[in-house]
Amino acid sequence: MDFSLFYFANNDTEERDRYRLLLDGARFADDNGFTAVWTPERHFHPFGGLYPNPSVTGAAVAAVTQRVAVRAGSVVAPLHHPMRIAEEWSVVDNLSGGRAGVALASGWHAADFALRPENYETRKSGLMETVETIRRLWRRESVSLTDGAGETVELTMFPPPVQPELPMWLTSGGTPATFTLAGEHGMGMLTHLLGQEVEVLAQRIEEYRRAHREHRPASAGQGHVAVMVHTFVGTDRDAVRETVREPFSRYLASSFDLLIKAAEAAGAQGADMSRELRSMGPEDRQFLVAQAFDRYFETSGMFGTVDDCMAMLKQLKDAGVDEVACLVDFGVPTDAVLGGFEHLARLHDTWRAHLGS
């Protein structure tokens, strides 16, 4: 089971050097045997908003590393033309010497589609068509497009990529159909533990493996599952709890705000949820966030000592996870996160030793 770093910052501070943790973390991952660095695509909100374009942050990561894979987690496919996705990630592939990889998502928040409102209703149905177009372009095949004069033209992507195939994942918060879809199309699976218990995740992974075996019998391996896990490792569990309590609670509250807006955008389907959430007073919301923090700290994050985190790693390994993507930028001050990397490196080395024993 591989380790990687994952970024999805809740940018609610006035810190000026906002990308120091990304770049210093990428160097750390590169030097300590981690597999990849993932950056997301988010728009118009502090929750994840440091990362409006993962190809830009990916290019920065490529420039300061030598070995680690450079991945998007995730590109919101309906917001972009497939040619642009292929072009930008071919640049990252060239800058990194063949280390690019992309997870694709259909998108879920209506506000993001201010960039391409015409694609909101069809965001799910067109996702796999985008995947196949990117694959064709990456193989240097031409595609038919309409130019500014209204003429149909056959166009090929430039620059040529380094890798013959672009590693690709689908992103899901736990929807069974997405796991199956990824397996059917020979893609990896990127998911998380927000609202998804490890036991349920294990069932989803088995469904993914089954679909992969049935639809891709000639391919090597059984696919790849990466799971994003909020992570902070220290020498004392209680001290870690107090270090992460306030910033992670703010992080959860920020995501809570996004859920309200998403429910409102869902129309009648989300109206009841929106009314219920908005009717909560400050004390009720604070109680809800506190409950979420305690549950997540105990069951769904990688928090505490090396021994504490080893227990979570064993659960994920038993569930069929191939890669743990450690989300490290959820609001703990940058210096504290960087200082904790020595313990994260020790966790990585301890896990490697456990596998070899």
Short mmCIF file of C-alpha atoms in Angstrom, two decimals:
data_model
loop_
_atom_site.label_atom_id
_atom_site.label_comp_id
_atom_site.label_asym_id
_atom_site.label_seq_id
_atom_site.Cartn_x
_atom_site.Cartn_y
_atom_site.Cartn_z
CA MET A 1 0.00 0.00 0.00
CA ASP A 2 1.57 3.25 -1.20
CA PHE A 3 1.67 6.64 0.55
CA SER A 4 1.06 9.96 -1.19
CA LEU A 5 0.28 13.57 -0.21
CA PHE A 6 -3.07 15.15 -0.98
CA TYR A 7 -3.95 18.86 -0.85
CA PHE A 8 -7.41 20.40 -0.45
CA ALA A 9 -6.79 23.49 1.67
CA ASN A 10 -9.39 25.43 3.58
CA ASN A 11 -7.85 28.84 2.89
CA ASP A 12 -9.33 30.87 5.74
CA THR A 13 -6.11 32.58 6.84
CA GLU A 14 -4.20 35.68 5.76
CA GLU A 15 -0.97 33.73 5.28
CA ARG A 16 0.90 35.25 2.34
CA ASP A 17 3.10 32.33 1.37
CA ARG A 18 0.11 30.16 0.58
CA TYR A 19 1.91 27.52 -1.48
CA ARG A 20 4.87 26.89 0.83
CA LEU A 21 3.26 23.79 2.30
CA LEU A 22 2.52 22.43 -1.19
CA LEU A 23 6.08 22.86 -2.46
CA ASP A 24 7.90 21.89 0.74
CA GLY A 25 5.55 18.93 1.08
CA ALA A 26 6.26 17.86 -2.48
CA ARG A 27 9.99 17.91 -1.77
CA PHE A 28 9.38 15.88 1.40
CA ALA A 29 7.30 13.31 -0.53
CA ASP A 30 9.98 13.08 -3.21
CA ASP A 31 12.76 12.53 -0.66
CA ASN A 32 10.92 10.00 1.52
CA GLY A 33 9.65 7.38 -0.89
CA PHE A 34 6.09 8.63 -1.31
CA THR A 35 4.33 7.74 -4.55
CA ALA A 36 2.49 10.90 -5.60
CA VAL A 37 1.36 14.45 -4.87
CA TRP A 38 -2.29 15.23 -5.65
CA THR A 39 -3.84 18.69 -6.06
CA PRO A 40 -7.56 19.31 -6.74
CA GLU A 41 -9.71 21.64 -8.79
CA ARG A 42 -11.97 23.94 -6.76
CA HIS A 43 -13.54 27.33 -7.47
CA PHE A 44 -15.06 30.35 -5.75
CA HIS A 45 -14.81 29.20 -2.12
CA PRO A 46 -12.14 29.06 0.63
CA PHE A 47 -12.72 25.30 0.89
CA GLY A 48 -10.18 24.06 -1.64
CA GLY A 49 -10.04 27.40 -3.42
CA LEU A 50 -6.23 27.57 -3.40
CA TYR A 51 -6.40 25.09 -6.27
CA PRO A 52 -8.47 26.38 -9.21
CA ASN A 53 -6.25 24.57 -11.73
CA PRO A 54 -4.36 21.38 -10.81
CA SER A 55 -2.28 21.48 -13.98
CA VAL A 56 -0.74 24.77 -12.78
CA THR A 57 0.01 23.47 -9.29
CA GLY A 58 1.09 20.16 -10.84
CA ALA A 59 3.60 21.99 -13.02
CA ALA A 60 5.00 23.65 -9.91
CA VAL A 61 5.30 20.28 -8.16
CA ALA A 62 7.00 18.80 -11.24
CA ALA A 63 9.58 21.58 -11.19
CA VAL A 64 10.72 20.91 -7.61
CA THR A 65 10.69 17.08 -7.65
CA GLN A 66 12.50 14.26 -9.43
CA ARG A 67 10.62 11.04 -8.72
CA VAL A 68 7.15 11.50 -7.23
CA ALA A 69 4.09 11.21 -9.51
CA VAL A 70 2.22 14.48 -10.19
CA ARG A 71 -1.55 14.01 -10.16
CA ALA A 72 -4.81 15.90 -10.34
CA GLY A 73 -7.29 14.97 -7.68
CA SER A 74 -9.46 15.91 -9.52
CA VAL A 75 -10.07 17.71 -12.82
CA VAL A 76 -13.77 18.62 -13.07
CA ALA A 77 -14.15 17.31 -16.59
CA PRO A 78 -17.38 19.11 -17.68
CA LEU A 79 -15.76 22.50 -17.02
CA HIS A 80 -13.15 21.97 -19.74
CA HIS A 81 -12.76 20.92 -23.33
CA PRO A 82 -11.09 17.47 -23.49
CA MET A 83 -8.39 18.93 -25.75
CA ARG A 84 -7.44 21.46 -23.08
CA ILE A 85 -7.23 18.78 -20.40
CA ALA A 86 -5.00 16.66 -22.63
CA GLU A 87 -2.81 19.61 -23.65
CA GLU A 88 -2.25 20.90 -20.12
CA TRP A 89 -1.45 17.49 -18.68
CA SER A 90 0.86 16.69 -21.56
CA VAL A 91 2.82 19.78 -20.55
CA VAL A 92 2.95 18.45 -16.96
CA ASP A 93 3.99 15.05 -18.32
CA ASN A 94 6.86 16.67 -20.21
CA LEU A 95 7.95 18.88 -17.32
CA SER A 96 7.98 15.89 -15.00
CA GLY A 97 9.61 13.44 -17.41
CA GLY A 98 6.54 11.20 -17.60
CA ARG A 99 5.08 11.44 -14.08
CA ALA A 100 1.62 12.91 -14.78
CA GLY A 101 -1.67 11.32 -13.75
CA VAL A 102 -5.25 12.61 -13.68
CA ALA A 103 -8.36 11.80 -11.69
CA LEU A 104 -11.54 13.06 -13.33
CA ALA A 105 -14.80 14.06 -11.66
CA SER A 106 -18.20 15.07 -12.97
CA GLY A 107 -18.52 17.95 -10.49
CA TRP A 108 -21.20 18.43 -7.88
CA HIS A 109 -21.42 22.10 -6.92
CA ALA A 110 -23.59 24.27 -9.14
CA ALA A 111 -21.55 27.43 -8.44
CA ASP A 112 -18.51 25.86 -10.09
CA PHE A 113 -20.47 25.66 -13.32
CA ALA A 114 -20.60 29.43 -13.60
CA LEU A 115 -17.60 28.70 -15.83
CA ARG A 116 -19.68 26.48 -18.15
CA PRO A 117 -23.34 26.60 -17.08
CA GLU A 118 -24.49 24.78 -20.22
CA ASN A 119 -22.74 21.61 -19.02
CA TYR A 120 -24.28 21.33 -15.55
CA GLU A 121 -27.28 19.18 -16.42
CA THR A 122 -25.24 16.74 -18.53
CA ARG A 123 -22.17 16.66 -16.28
CA LYS A 124 -22.48 12.95 -15.50
CA SER A 125 -23.57 11.59 -18.87
CA GLY A 126 -20.65 13.15 -20.78
CA LEU A 127 -17.90 12.12 -18.37
CA MET A 128 -16.84 8.87 -20.02
CA GLU A 129 -16.92 10.45 -23.47
CA THR A 130 -14.38 12.96 -22.16
CA VAL A 131 -12.25 10.10 -20.79
CA GLU A 132 -12.18 8.32 -24.13
CA THR A 133 -11.39 11.52 -26.04
CA ILE A 134 -8.44 12.25 -23.74
CA ARG A 135 -7.19 8.70 -24.23
CA ARG A 136 -7.34 9.07 -28.01
CA LEU A 137 -5.56 12.41 -27.93
CA TRP A 138 -2.87 11.03 -25.63
CA ARG A 139 -2.23 8.25 -28.15
CA ARG A 140 -1.66 10.97 -30.77
CA GLU A 141 -4.90 10.28 -32.61
CA SER A 142 -6.74 13.22 -34.18
CA VAL A 143 -10.27 14.28 -33.26
CA SER A 144 -12.86 16.17 -35.28
CA LEU A 145 -13.58 19.68 -34.02
CA THR A 146 -15.31 22.76 -35.40
CA ASP A 147 -13.07 25.79 -35.91
CA GLY A 148 -13.91 29.49 -35.75
CA ALA A 149 -15.00 29.54 -39.37
CA GLY A 150 -17.49 26.75 -38.77
CA GLU A 151 -15.38 24.20 -40.61
CA THR A 152 -14.79 20.64 -39.37
CA VAL A 153 -11.09 20.09 -38.79
CA GLU A 154 -9.00 17.12 -37.65
CA LEU A 155 -6.69 18.18 -34.84
CA THR A 156 -3.94 16.44 -32.87
CA MET A 157 -2.76 17.42 -29.42
CA PHE A 158 0.57 19.14 -28.80
CA PRO A 159 3.02 18.78 -27.18
CA PRO A 160 3.43 15.02 -27.56
CA PRO A 161 3.37 13.39 -24.10
CA VAL A 162 6.14 11.31 -22.58
CA GLN A 163 4.01 8.42 -21.31
CA PRO A 164 2.27 6.24 -23.93
CA GLU A 165 -0.85 6.15 -21.73
CA LEU A 166 -2.05 8.71 -19.20
CA PRO A 167 -2.81 7.11 -15.79
CA MET A 168 -6.43 7.99 -15.03
CA TRP A 169 -8.80 7.63 -12.06
CA LEU A 170 -12.48 8.37 -11.49
CA THR A 171 -13.40 10.26 -8.33
CA SER A 172 -16.30 9.25 -6.11
CA GLY A 173 -17.57 10.06 -2.63
CA GLY A 174 -18.92 6.52 -2.38
CA THR A 175 -21.52 6.15 -5.13
CA PRO A 176 -21.52 2.43 -6.05
CA ALA A 177 -22.19 3.10 -9.74
CA THR A 178 -19.02 5.19 -10.05
CA PHE A 179 -16.88 2.41 -8.59
CA THR A 180 -18.35 -0.01 -11.11
CA LEU A 181 -17.93 2.48 -13.96
CA ALA A 182 -14.24 2.97 -13.15
CA GLY A 183 -13.68 -0.77 -13.15
CA GLU A 184 -15.50 -1.26 -16.44
CA HIS A 185 -13.33 1.34 -18.16
CA GLY A 186 -10.03 0.19 -16.68
CA MET A 187 -9.53 3.33 -14.60
CA GLY A 188 -8.29 3.77 -11.07
CA MET A 189 -10.60 4.84 -8.25
CA LEU A 190 -10.04 7.92 -6.06
CA THR A 191 -12.30 8.21 -3.02
CA HIS A 192 -12.40 9.36 0.62
CA LEU A 193 -13.85 8.53 4.04
CA LEU A 194 -16.15 11.54 4.51
CA GLY A 195 -19.52 9.88 5.07
CA GLN A 196 -18.16 6.47 4.04
CA GLU A 197 -17.23 3.87 6.66
CA VAL A 198 -14.26 1.57 6.03
CA GLU A 199 -16.56 -1.47 5.98
CA VAL A 200 -18.71 0.08 3.26
CA LEU A 201 -15.59 1.13 1.36
CA ALA A 202 -14.44 -2.50 1.34
CA GLN A 203 -17.71 -3.52 -0.35
CA ARG A 204 -17.35 -0.77 -2.96
CA ILE A 205 -13.77 -1.83 -3.69
CA GLU A 206 -14.84 -5.42 -4.22
CA GLU A 207 -17.51 -4.22 -6.68
CA TYR A 208 -14.83 -2.20 -8.45
CA ARG A 209 -12.46 -5.18 -8.64
CA ARG A 210 -15.24 -7.41 -9.97
CA ALA A 211 -16.12 -4.94 -12.73
CA HIS A 212 -12.45 -4.57 -13.61
CA ARG A 213 -11.99 -8.35 -13.89
CA GLU A 214 -15.14 -8.81 -15.98
CA HIS A 215 -14.53 -5.97 -18.43
CA ARG A 216 -10.71 -5.88 -18.53
CA PRO A 217 -9.68 -9.56 -18.31
CA ALA A 218 -6.62 -9.04 -20.53
CA SER A 219 -5.20 -6.13 -18.53
CA ALA A 220 -2.50 -6.60 -15.94
CA GLY A 221 -3.45 -6.19 -12.29
CA GLN A 222 -6.83 -5.44 -10.78
CA GLY A 223 -7.00 -1.68 -10.92
CA HIS A 224 -5.90 0.88 -8.35
CA VAL A 225 -7.78 2.40 -5.41
CA ALA A 226 -6.47 5.57 -3.74
CA VAL A 227 -8.20 6.86 -0.59
CA MET A 228 -7.83 10.40 0.69
CA VAL A 229 -7.37 10.45 4.47
CA HIS A 230 -6.91 13.55 6.65
CA THR A 231 -3.58 13.04 8.39
CA PHE A 232 -1.54 14.46 11.24
CA VAL A 233 1.00 12.30 13.08
CA GLY A 234 2.70 13.14 16.36
CA THR A 235 4.17 11.59 19.49
CA ASP A 236 1.10 11.91 21.74
CA ARG A 237 -2.51 11.20 20.69
CA ASP A 238 -4.07 13.74 23.07
CA ALA A 239 -1.65 16.43 21.92
CA VAL A 240 -2.49 15.66 18.29
CA ARG A 241 -6.21 15.90 19.09
CA GLU A 242 -5.77 19.37 20.57
CA THR A 243 -3.52 20.48 17.68
CA VAL A 244 -6.05 19.51 15.02
CA ARG A 245 -9.33 20.15 16.88
CA GLU A 246 -9.79 23.83 16.06
CA PRO A 247 -8.46 23.86 12.47
CA PHE A 248 -10.20 20.62 11.52
CA SER A 249 -13.45 21.84 13.07
CA ARG A 250 -13.18 25.00 10.94
CA TYR A 251 -12.51 22.75 7.96
CA LEU A 252 -15.65 20.73 8.66
CA ALA A 253 -17.70 23.90 9.19
CA SER A 254 -16.49 25.23 5.83
CA SER A 255 -17.55 22.03 4.09
CA PHE A 256 -20.86 22.28 5.97
CA ASP A 257 -21.40 25.70 4.35
CA LEU A 258 -20.77 24.18 0.93
CA LEU A 259 -23.32 21.42 1.62
CA ILE A 260 -25.97 24.07 2.33
CA LYS A 261 -25.27 25.81 -0.97
CA ALA A 262 -25.23 22.51 -2.85
CA ALA A 263 -28.58 21.53 -1.31
CA GLU A 264 -30.08 24.86 -2.37
CA ALA A 265 -28.80 24.38 -5.91
CA ALA A 266 -30.42 20.94 -6.07
CA GLY A 267 -33.86 22.57 -6.14
CA ALA A 268 -36.80 20.62 -4.77
CA GLN A 269 -34.64 17.58 -4.14
CA GLY A 270 -32.43 19.47 -1.68
CA ALA A 271 -34.97 21.94 -0.35
CA ASP A 272 -35.75 20.02 2.84
CA MET A 273 -32.07 19.54 3.64
CA SER A 274 -31.32 23.18 2.95
CA ARG A 275 -34.15 24.38 5.21
CA GLU A 276 -33.08 22.02 7.99
CA LEU A 277 -29.45 23.10 7.82
CA ARG A 278 -30.23 26.82 7.63
CA SER A 279 -32.70 26.58 10.51
CA MET A 280 -29.92 25.50 12.85
CA GLY A 281 -28.70 28.14 15.25
CA PRO A 282 -25.01 28.71 15.98
CA GLU A 283 -25.08 26.37 18.99
CA ASP A 284 -26.70 23.56 16.99
CA ARG A 285 -24.15 23.94 14.21
CA GLN A 286 -21.31 23.99 16.70
CA PHE A 287 -22.67 20.80 18.28
CA LEU A 288 -22.97 19.15 14.85
CA VAL A 289 -19.39 20.07 13.94
CA ALA A 290 -18.11 18.85 17.33
CA GLN A 291 -19.84 15.51 16.81
CA ALA A 292 -18.42 15.23 13.31
CA PHE A 293 -14.93 16.03 14.59
CA ASP A 294 -15.05 13.35 17.29
CA ARG A 295 -16.40 10.71 14.91
CA TYR A 296 -13.92 11.52 12.19
CA PHE A 297 -10.95 11.72 14.57
CA GLU A 298 -11.75 8.30 16.01
CA THR A 299 -12.82 6.36 12.92
CA SER A 300 -12.02 8.06 9.62
CA GLY A 301 -8.80 10.06 9.88
CA MET A 302 -5.16 9.17 10.36
CA PHE A 303 -4.53 11.08 13.57
CA GLY A 304 -2.32 10.33 16.55
CA THR A 305 0.88 8.41 17.09
CA VAL A 306 2.57 6.06 14.66
CA ASP A 307 0.94 3.12 16.47
CA ASP A 308 -2.50 4.75 16.26
CA CYS A 309 -2.11 5.34 12.54
CA MET A 310 -0.79 1.82 11.92
CA ALA A 311 -4.16 0.51 13.10
CA MET A 312 -5.96 2.62 10.49
CA LEU A 313 -3.50 1.56 7.79
CA LYS A 314 -4.20 -2.09 8.53
CA GLN A 315 -7.94 -1.47 8.21
CA LEU A 316 -7.47 0.20 4.85
CA LYS A 317 -5.16 -2.53 3.61
CA ASP A 318 -7.71 -5.18 4.61
CA ALA A 319 -10.39 -3.19 2.76
CA GLY A 320 -8.37 -3.46 -0.46
CA VAL A 321 -6.89 0.05 -0.64
CA ASP A 322 -3.77 0.40 -2.83
CA GLU A 323 -2.72 3.93 -1.85
CA VAL A 324 -3.30 6.19 1.15
CA ALA A 325 -3.40 9.83 0.04
CA CYS A 326 -2.56 11.81 3.18
CA LEU A 327 -4.47 15.11 3.18
CA VAL A 328 -2.26 17.43 5.21
CA ASP A 329 -3.47 21.00 4.58
CA PHE A 330 -6.76 21.21 6.48
CA GLY A 331 -5.86 24.29 8.50
CA VAL A 332 -3.07 23.34 10.92
CA PRO A 333 -0.38 26.09 10.68
CA THR A 334 2.18 25.37 7.99
CA ASP A 335 5.16 25.18 10.36
CA ALA A 336 3.34 22.64 12.53
CA VAL A 337 2.47 20.48 9.52
CA LEU A 338 6.03 20.61 8.23
CA GLY A 339 7.32 19.79 11.70
CA GLY A 340 5.03 16.76 11.82
CA PHE A 341 6.40 15.37 8.56
CA GLU A 342 9.21 13.62 10.45
CA HIS A 343 6.55 11.53 12.21
CA LEU A 344 4.73 10.92 8.93
CA ALA A 345 8.00 9.70 7.42
CA ARG A 346 8.45 7.38 10.40
CA LEU A 347 4.92 6.06 9.88
CA HIS A 348 5.74 5.39 6.23
CA ASP A 349 8.94 3.54 7.15
CA THR A 350 7.20 1.58 9.93
CA TRP A 351 4.50 0.48 7.49
CA ARG A 352 7.11 -0.62 4.97
CA ALA A 353 8.87 -2.63 7.66
CA HIS A 354 5.55 -4.18 8.71
CA LEU A 355 4.87 -5.32 5.15
CA GLY A 356 8.32 -6.88 4.95
CA SER A 357 8.07 -8.72 8.26
#
